Amino acid sequence: MESKIFSQLPLGVSDFHKLRELEKIYVDKTNLLYELITTFEKVFLARPRRFGKSLLVSTFESLFKHGTRDFKGLAIEKLWNDKTYKVIRLDFSNLKDFSTEEEFSILLDEYFAILMAQNEITVSKEPNFGGFSSFIYWLGLQPSNSVVVLIDEYDAPLTVCMNNPELFDFVRKKLSRLYASFKNYEGVIRFLFLTGITKFNKTSIFSELNTLTDISLSPRYGSLLGYTHEEVVEYFKNYLDRSAKALGIESDQLLDKLVSQYDGFCFEETVSKKVFAPWSLLSFFAEPERGFKNYWFESGGRPYALLEYLKSHALRHPEEYGKLKSIALTELTSSSDIKTLSDVALLTQAGYLTLKNIVGTTAYVGYPNEEVKTSMAQLYTERLLAGHLLNRLVLTT
């Protein structure tokens, strides 16, 4: 009987059309999307892994490519009256498998060649150069206000070479051509949206695109990703009731436990809006009888940027991060230099620490919840064991 009255959980679905077609639960935030699209033309959003950045990108793709086809019954259906556009969706997580300048150049050309083929993009009298340059050439030929560009995980190829300054600089310069083209041909672009975890400086994104608006700490969009307390009660009531029954506790007790375990992430400067980690909460609802498991560490708790950073930096004891840490607000709002990036800043970007308070120009951060606190202990133990293994190898050789 439950299967007939329960809408399916959107666990692991990052394709908006598929989510809507299968009638899975979708927490409607399209009123915020409408505000965003009609207010800004070039936007950057930083969030930790597993917070739904890819689903958000897919939602934009559907809206600009197909209008309200997939938005029946959602807030934006009655608001949206724009035309459709040529949508270019780039997922830079596909640009991580390289270790030399030549490998990256080949990978980049191959990726853009495939992208152009998939989007049926052709260039008449195409110059004799690779897919990357061909795409930039094609972009410059497009009519005014006709293209939407969506870039997911823009920082992925940069995090691969965080510990290799020369390769990092090569990748940065290579990609700077793309970002410069967005500036040069800005009349062509209707909407540009980029996501990532870290905000690196000297990448030409934030210098070339000086009109790019960073909404990462904007109070208006603090709950754009993640589920608020009110949304959990509204959209997942059946799952709350079922989970409470499975664990033999009252619904209020369950919600209090979920708050302490999976809630508490804050991404905005007024520090008044807190959200649940979507992956963790949905994973719990899928199998509540297993109890309040730690889903953060394996699914999103080891982003590549953090692992690369820890190759050359030490991690403090978990108890140290349990105390409020102060950090200049500019470290969170401005671009980071990989040479001076602090552990507190990166852990905040990765979701291990979250905003607790802001006083003047100083931000205070700490663990968002019990799950992340436990994950930090696991990460620390993992790094400690890796060090012990390294020492052992040195001693026996």
XYZ file of C-alpha atoms in Angstrom:
397
model
C 0.000 0.000 0.000
C 2.826 2.430 0.848
C 4.179 2.342 -2.676
C 0.853 3.746 -3.953
C 0.706 6.737 -1.614
C 4.401 7.531 -1.250
C 6.059 9.654 -3.903
C 9.505 8.278 -4.676
C 12.560 9.784 -3.068
C 14.840 11.688 -5.484
C 17.894 9.910 -4.096
C 20.769 9.840 -6.582
C 18.828 11.559 -9.394
C 20.590 14.605 -10.814
C 18.645 14.808 -14.086
C 15.665 17.137 -13.681
C 13.663 15.753 -16.619
C 14.057 12.203 -15.316
C 13.095 13.261 -11.789
C 9.899 14.900 -13.022
C 9.070 12.124 -15.484
C 9.300 9.516 -12.706
C 7.237 11.785 -10.419
C 9.829 11.772 -7.681
C 9.643 14.300 -4.859
C 10.894 17.714 -5.951
C 11.200 20.437 -3.340
C 9.959 23.427 -5.307
C 12.476 26.258 -5.230
C 11.649 27.517 -8.706
C 10.452 30.867 -7.359
C 14.082 31.466 -6.324
C 15.288 30.279 -9.727
C 12.998 32.795 -11.407
C 14.322 35.596 -9.203
C 17.878 34.554 -9.971
C 17.445 34.343 -13.731
C 15.585 37.632 -14.007
C 18.007 39.506 -11.735
C 21.436 38.329 -12.917
C 22.973 37.230 -16.209
C 26.258 35.728 -14.970
C 26.256 33.797 -11.696
C 28.662 31.745 -9.604
C 27.566 29.424 -6.778
C 29.889 27.483 -4.466
C 28.541 24.578 -2.429
C 29.950 21.327 -0.982
C 29.497 18.047 -2.814
C 26.181 16.215 -2.608
C 24.105 19.357 -2.159
C 22.383 19.174 -5.541
C 24.502 21.459 -7.728
C 24.226 19.103 -10.713
C 20.443 18.842 -10.335
C 20.251 22.637 -10.228
C 22.286 22.878 -13.436
C 20.009 20.279 -15.039
C 16.968 22.308 -13.939
C 18.329 25.408 -15.648
C 19.073 23.327 -18.737
C 15.505 22.050 -18.944
C 13.988 25.500 -18.437
C 16.074 27.282 -21.045
C 15.973 24.438 -23.560
C 12.361 23.275 -23.233
C 10.507 26.046 -21.432
C 7.994 24.856 -18.835
C 7.709 21.313 -20.235
C 9.039 19.771 -17.015
C 7.668 22.390 -14.620
C 3.975 21.560 -14.476
C 2.549 22.510 -11.094
C 5.698 24.316 -9.972
C 5.882 27.991 -9.023
C 7.797 29.067 -12.115
C 5.212 27.644 -14.538
C 3.003 30.731 -14.170
C 5.947 33.142 -14.153
C 8.065 32.003 -17.086
C 7.336 33.402 -20.538
C 10.807 33.518 -22.080
C 11.801 31.846 -25.334
C 13.995 28.753 -25.649
C 17.756 28.867 -26.193
C 20.739 26.884 -27.355
C 21.992 25.439 -24.077
C 25.633 24.418 -23.647
C 26.114 22.344 -20.517
C 29.699 21.674 -19.453
C 30.614 19.240 -16.693
C 34.250 19.792 -15.836
C 34.339 16.740 -13.576
C 35.079 15.012 -16.895
C 38.404 16.870 -17.052
C 40.274 15.229 -14.192
C 42.081 12.299 -15.783
C 45.421 13.883 -16.686
C 48.888 14.336 -15.213
C 50.755 16.308 -17.885
C 50.152 19.418 -19.986
C 49.862 17.327 -23.144
C 47.312 14.988 -21.568
C 45.176 17.906 -20.465
C 45.287 19.538 -23.885
C 44.205 16.297 -25.568
C 41.493 15.685 -22.968
C 40.155 19.224 -23.380
C 40.018 18.983 -27.159
C 38.347 15.576 -27.051
C 35.759 16.753 -24.525
C 34.752 19.782 -26.574
C 34.717 17.775 -29.806
C 32.269 15.331 -28.208
C 30.247 18.223 -26.766
C 29.889 19.822 -30.177
C 28.865 16.529 -31.779
C 26.269 15.857 -29.081
C 24.815 19.329 -29.523
C 24.943 19.091 -33.326
C 27.240 22.081 -33.500
C 29.030 22.565 -36.776
C 31.206 25.370 -38.078
C 31.294 26.112 -41.796
C 34.800 26.437 -43.179
C 36.075 25.300 -39.813
C 39.701 26.289 -39.196
C 42.131 23.468 -38.659
C 42.178 23.355 -34.869
C 40.871 21.145 -32.061
C 37.514 20.918 -30.388
C 38.284 23.475 -27.684
C 39.232 26.239 -30.098
C 36.428 25.215 -32.448
C 33.882 25.767 -29.711
C 35.212 29.245 -28.943
C 35.169 30.038 -32.670
C 31.576 28.792 -32.938
C 30.470 30.845 -29.923
C 31.658 34.030 -31.548
C 29.475 33.339 -34.598
C 26.180 33.037 -32.690
C 23.352 35.594 -32.809
C 22.825 38.051 -29.996
C 21.228 36.722 -26.798
C 20.918 33.156 -28.130
C 23.122 30.912 -25.957
C 22.933 29.730 -22.353
C 26.154 28.340 -20.825
C 26.064 26.137 -17.724
C 29.310 24.921 -16.146
C 29.230 22.359 -13.357
C 32.313 21.823 -11.149
C 34.386 24.478 -12.883
C 37.221 23.871 -10.379
C 37.584 20.108 -10.975
C 40.540 20.264 -13.424
C 42.317 22.762 -11.168
C 42.047 20.674 -8.012
C 43.768 17.785 -9.799
C 46.987 19.758 -9.967
C 46.843 21.831 -6.781
C 50.218 20.392 -5.748
C 51.846 20.936 -9.132
C 52.244 24.720 -9.615
C 53.492 24.506 -13.201
C 50.668 22.220 -14.338
C 48.120 24.277 -12.379
C 49.294 27.414 -14.176
C 49.092 25.678 -17.552
C 45.531 24.497 -16.921
C 44.579 27.928 -15.626
C 45.924 29.661 -18.732
C 44.291 27.126 -21.029
C 40.862 27.579 -19.481
C 41.295 31.351 -19.308
C 40.730 31.417 -23.082
C 37.261 30.015 -22.528
C 36.364 32.531 -19.819
C 37.805 35.379 -21.879
C 35.531 34.322 -24.743
C 32.508 34.613 -22.454
C 33.558 38.201 -21.824
C 34.366 38.937 -25.464
C 31.089 37.477 -26.704
C 28.900 38.451 -23.778
C 26.271 39.819 -26.146
C 25.714 36.261 -27.366
C 25.097 34.822 -23.891
C 21.632 35.052 -22.329
C 22.642 33.390 -19.050
C 25.900 32.015 -17.634
C 25.958 29.851 -14.523
C 28.974 28.214 -12.852
C 29.209 25.921 -9.837
C 32.150 24.665 -7.835
C 33.419 23.965 -4.347
C 36.404 26.295 -4.204
C 36.852 29.789 -5.577
C 40.387 29.973 -6.946
C 41.857 33.296 -7.897
C 44.168 33.848 -10.854
C 41.919 31.616 -12.964
C 40.614 34.447 -15.164
C 37.055 33.554 -14.200
C 36.662 36.287 -11.657
C 38.983 38.734 -13.411
C 37.875 38.231 -17.007
C 34.230 37.929 -15.996
C 34.162 40.984 -13.763
C 30.376 41.094 -14.034
C 30.033 37.587 -12.587
C 27.850 37.691 -9.458
C 28.841 35.370 -6.618
C 25.692 34.336 -4.722
C 27.465 31.766 -2.524
C 26.851 33.733 0.694
C 23.774 35.662 -0.414
C 20.973 35.632 2.204
C 18.372 35.516 -0.570
C 19.788 32.282 -1.974
C 21.013 30.665 1.247
C 18.420 27.892 0.983
C 18.604 27.453 -2.805
C 20.303 24.092 -2.234
C 19.617 21.827 0.728
C 16.303 21.369 2.536
C 15.011 23.754 5.189
C 13.257 22.471 8.305
C 9.911 23.650 6.905
C 10.491 21.933 3.554
C 11.309 18.622 5.238
C 8.045 18.739 7.197
C 6.032 19.735 4.119
C 7.492 17.446 1.453
C 8.566 14.409 3.463
C 5.770 14.066 6.036
C 4.971 10.482 4.998
C 8.625 9.536 5.304
C 8.896 11.210 8.694
C 5.915 9.226 9.960
C 7.168 5.961 8.481
C 10.660 6.487 9.897
C 9.338 7.299 13.371
C 7.271 4.132 13.281
C 10.257 2.065 12.111
C 12.362 3.346 15.019
C 9.587 3.222 17.601
C 9.746 6.910 18.510
C 7.471 9.935 18.211
C 7.645 12.104 15.097
C 8.818 15.119 17.106
C 11.633 13.077 18.618
C 12.631 11.858 15.181
C 12.756 15.365 13.757
C 14.888 16.587 16.655
C 17.313 13.726 16.029
C 17.428 14.435 12.295
C 18.204 18.086 13.019
C 21.160 17.232 15.254
C 22.409 14.571 12.842
C 21.950 16.044 9.349
C 20.869 19.717 9.640
C 22.827 22.842 10.542
C 24.506 23.872 7.278
C 24.506 27.639 6.810
C 25.564 29.305 3.571
C 24.498 32.911 4.022
C 25.781 35.998 5.772
C 22.866 36.626 8.137
C 23.465 33.142 9.596
C 19.706 32.696 9.995
C 18.904 30.028 7.398
C 20.008 26.456 8.028
C 19.538 23.496 5.710
C 19.767 19.713 5.810
C 22.327 17.858 3.698
C 20.030 16.370 1.000
C 21.988 13.174 0.359
C 22.204 12.232 4.020
C 18.557 12.961 4.771
C 17.278 11.096 1.702
C 19.561 8.144 2.463
C 18.108 7.974 5.959
C 14.522 8.085 4.661
C 15.334 5.272 2.221
C 16.317 2.901 5.059
C 15.279 4.363 8.435
C 15.451 0.999 10.155
C 19.247 1.174 9.852
C 19.284 4.134 12.206
C 21.138 7.412 11.901
C 24.080 6.302 9.789
C 26.928 8.461 8.576
C 26.332 9.046 4.864
C 28.466 12.184 4.555
C 31.964 10.747 4.631
C 31.676 8.176 1.850
C 29.404 10.170 -0.450
C 30.719 13.707 -0.217
C 33.136 14.044 2.651
C 36.320 13.578 0.664
C 36.201 16.043 -2.213
C 39.228 15.989 -4.485
C 40.265 19.501 -3.497
C 40.489 18.514 0.150
C 42.405 15.313 -0.544
C 44.901 17.170 -2.727
C 45.286 19.874 -0.105
C 46.015 17.295 2.597
C 48.885 15.868 0.563
C 50.918 18.907 1.518
C 49.125 20.243 4.605
C 48.459 18.896 8.072
C 45.015 18.328 9.546
C 44.396 19.408 13.115
C 42.867 17.098 15.709
C 39.056 16.888 15.306
C 38.553 18.373 18.776
C 40.291 21.544 17.605
C 37.734 22.045 14.851
C 34.989 21.387 17.403
C 35.780 24.774 18.894
C 34.596 27.815 16.977
C 37.240 28.927 14.514
C 37.537 32.523 13.394
C 38.321 33.403 9.814
C 38.332 36.668 7.915
C 35.099 36.918 5.987
C 37.111 37.874 2.912
C 38.606 34.344 2.925
C 35.119 33.042 2.198
C 33.892 35.792 -0.108
C 37.066 36.396 -2.120
C 39.050 34.124 -4.404
C 41.591 31.812 -2.776
C 45.249 31.444 -3.654
C 46.280 27.789 -3.491
C 49.553 28.820 -1.825
C 47.862 30.578 1.087
C 44.561 28.685 1.327
C 43.934 27.862 4.995
C 42.598 24.579 6.331
C 39.655 26.384 7.942
C 38.672 28.057 4.661
C 38.869 24.853 2.652
C 37.034 22.797 5.283
C 34.291 25.415 5.246
C 34.061 25.253 1.457
C 34.010 21.450 1.630
C 31.158 21.453 4.169
C 33.065 20.145 7.193
C 32.675 23.521 8.868
C 29.816 25.957 8.466
C 28.932 29.512 9.397
C 27.904 29.944 13.026
C 28.213 33.694 13.468
C 29.577 36.804 11.776
C 30.832 39.770 13.741
C 32.024 42.671 11.639
C 34.512 41.293 9.145
C 35.121 38.060 11.053
C 33.263 34.795 10.475
C 33.056 32.058 13.091
C 32.688 28.510 11.836
C 32.164 25.102 13.405
C 30.738 21.641 12.771
C 27.218 21.779 11.296
C 26.029 18.529 12.909
C 26.952 15.193 14.489
C 27.350 13.386 11.184
C 30.017 15.800 9.952
C 31.720 15.799 13.345
C 32.025 12.015 13.098
C 33.223 12.339 9.507
C 36.015 14.638 10.588
C 37.186 12.010 13.078
C 37.129 9.427 10.283
C 39.086 11.692 7.961
C 41.643 12.409 10.671
C 42.048 8.698 11.408
C 42.416 7.944 7.702
C 45.163 10.533 7.312
C 46.838 9.356 10.520
C 46.890 5.754 9.331
C 48.258 6.838 5.977
C 51.088 8.563 7.806
C 51.792 5.487 9.894
C 51.887 3.341 6.797
C 54.300 5.765 5.169
C 56.580 5.700 8.221
C 56.459 1.942 8.258
C 57.422 1.773 4.603
C 60.357 4.106 5.203
C 61.572 2.054 8.158
C 61.470 -1.226 6.278
C 63.255 -0.060 3.138
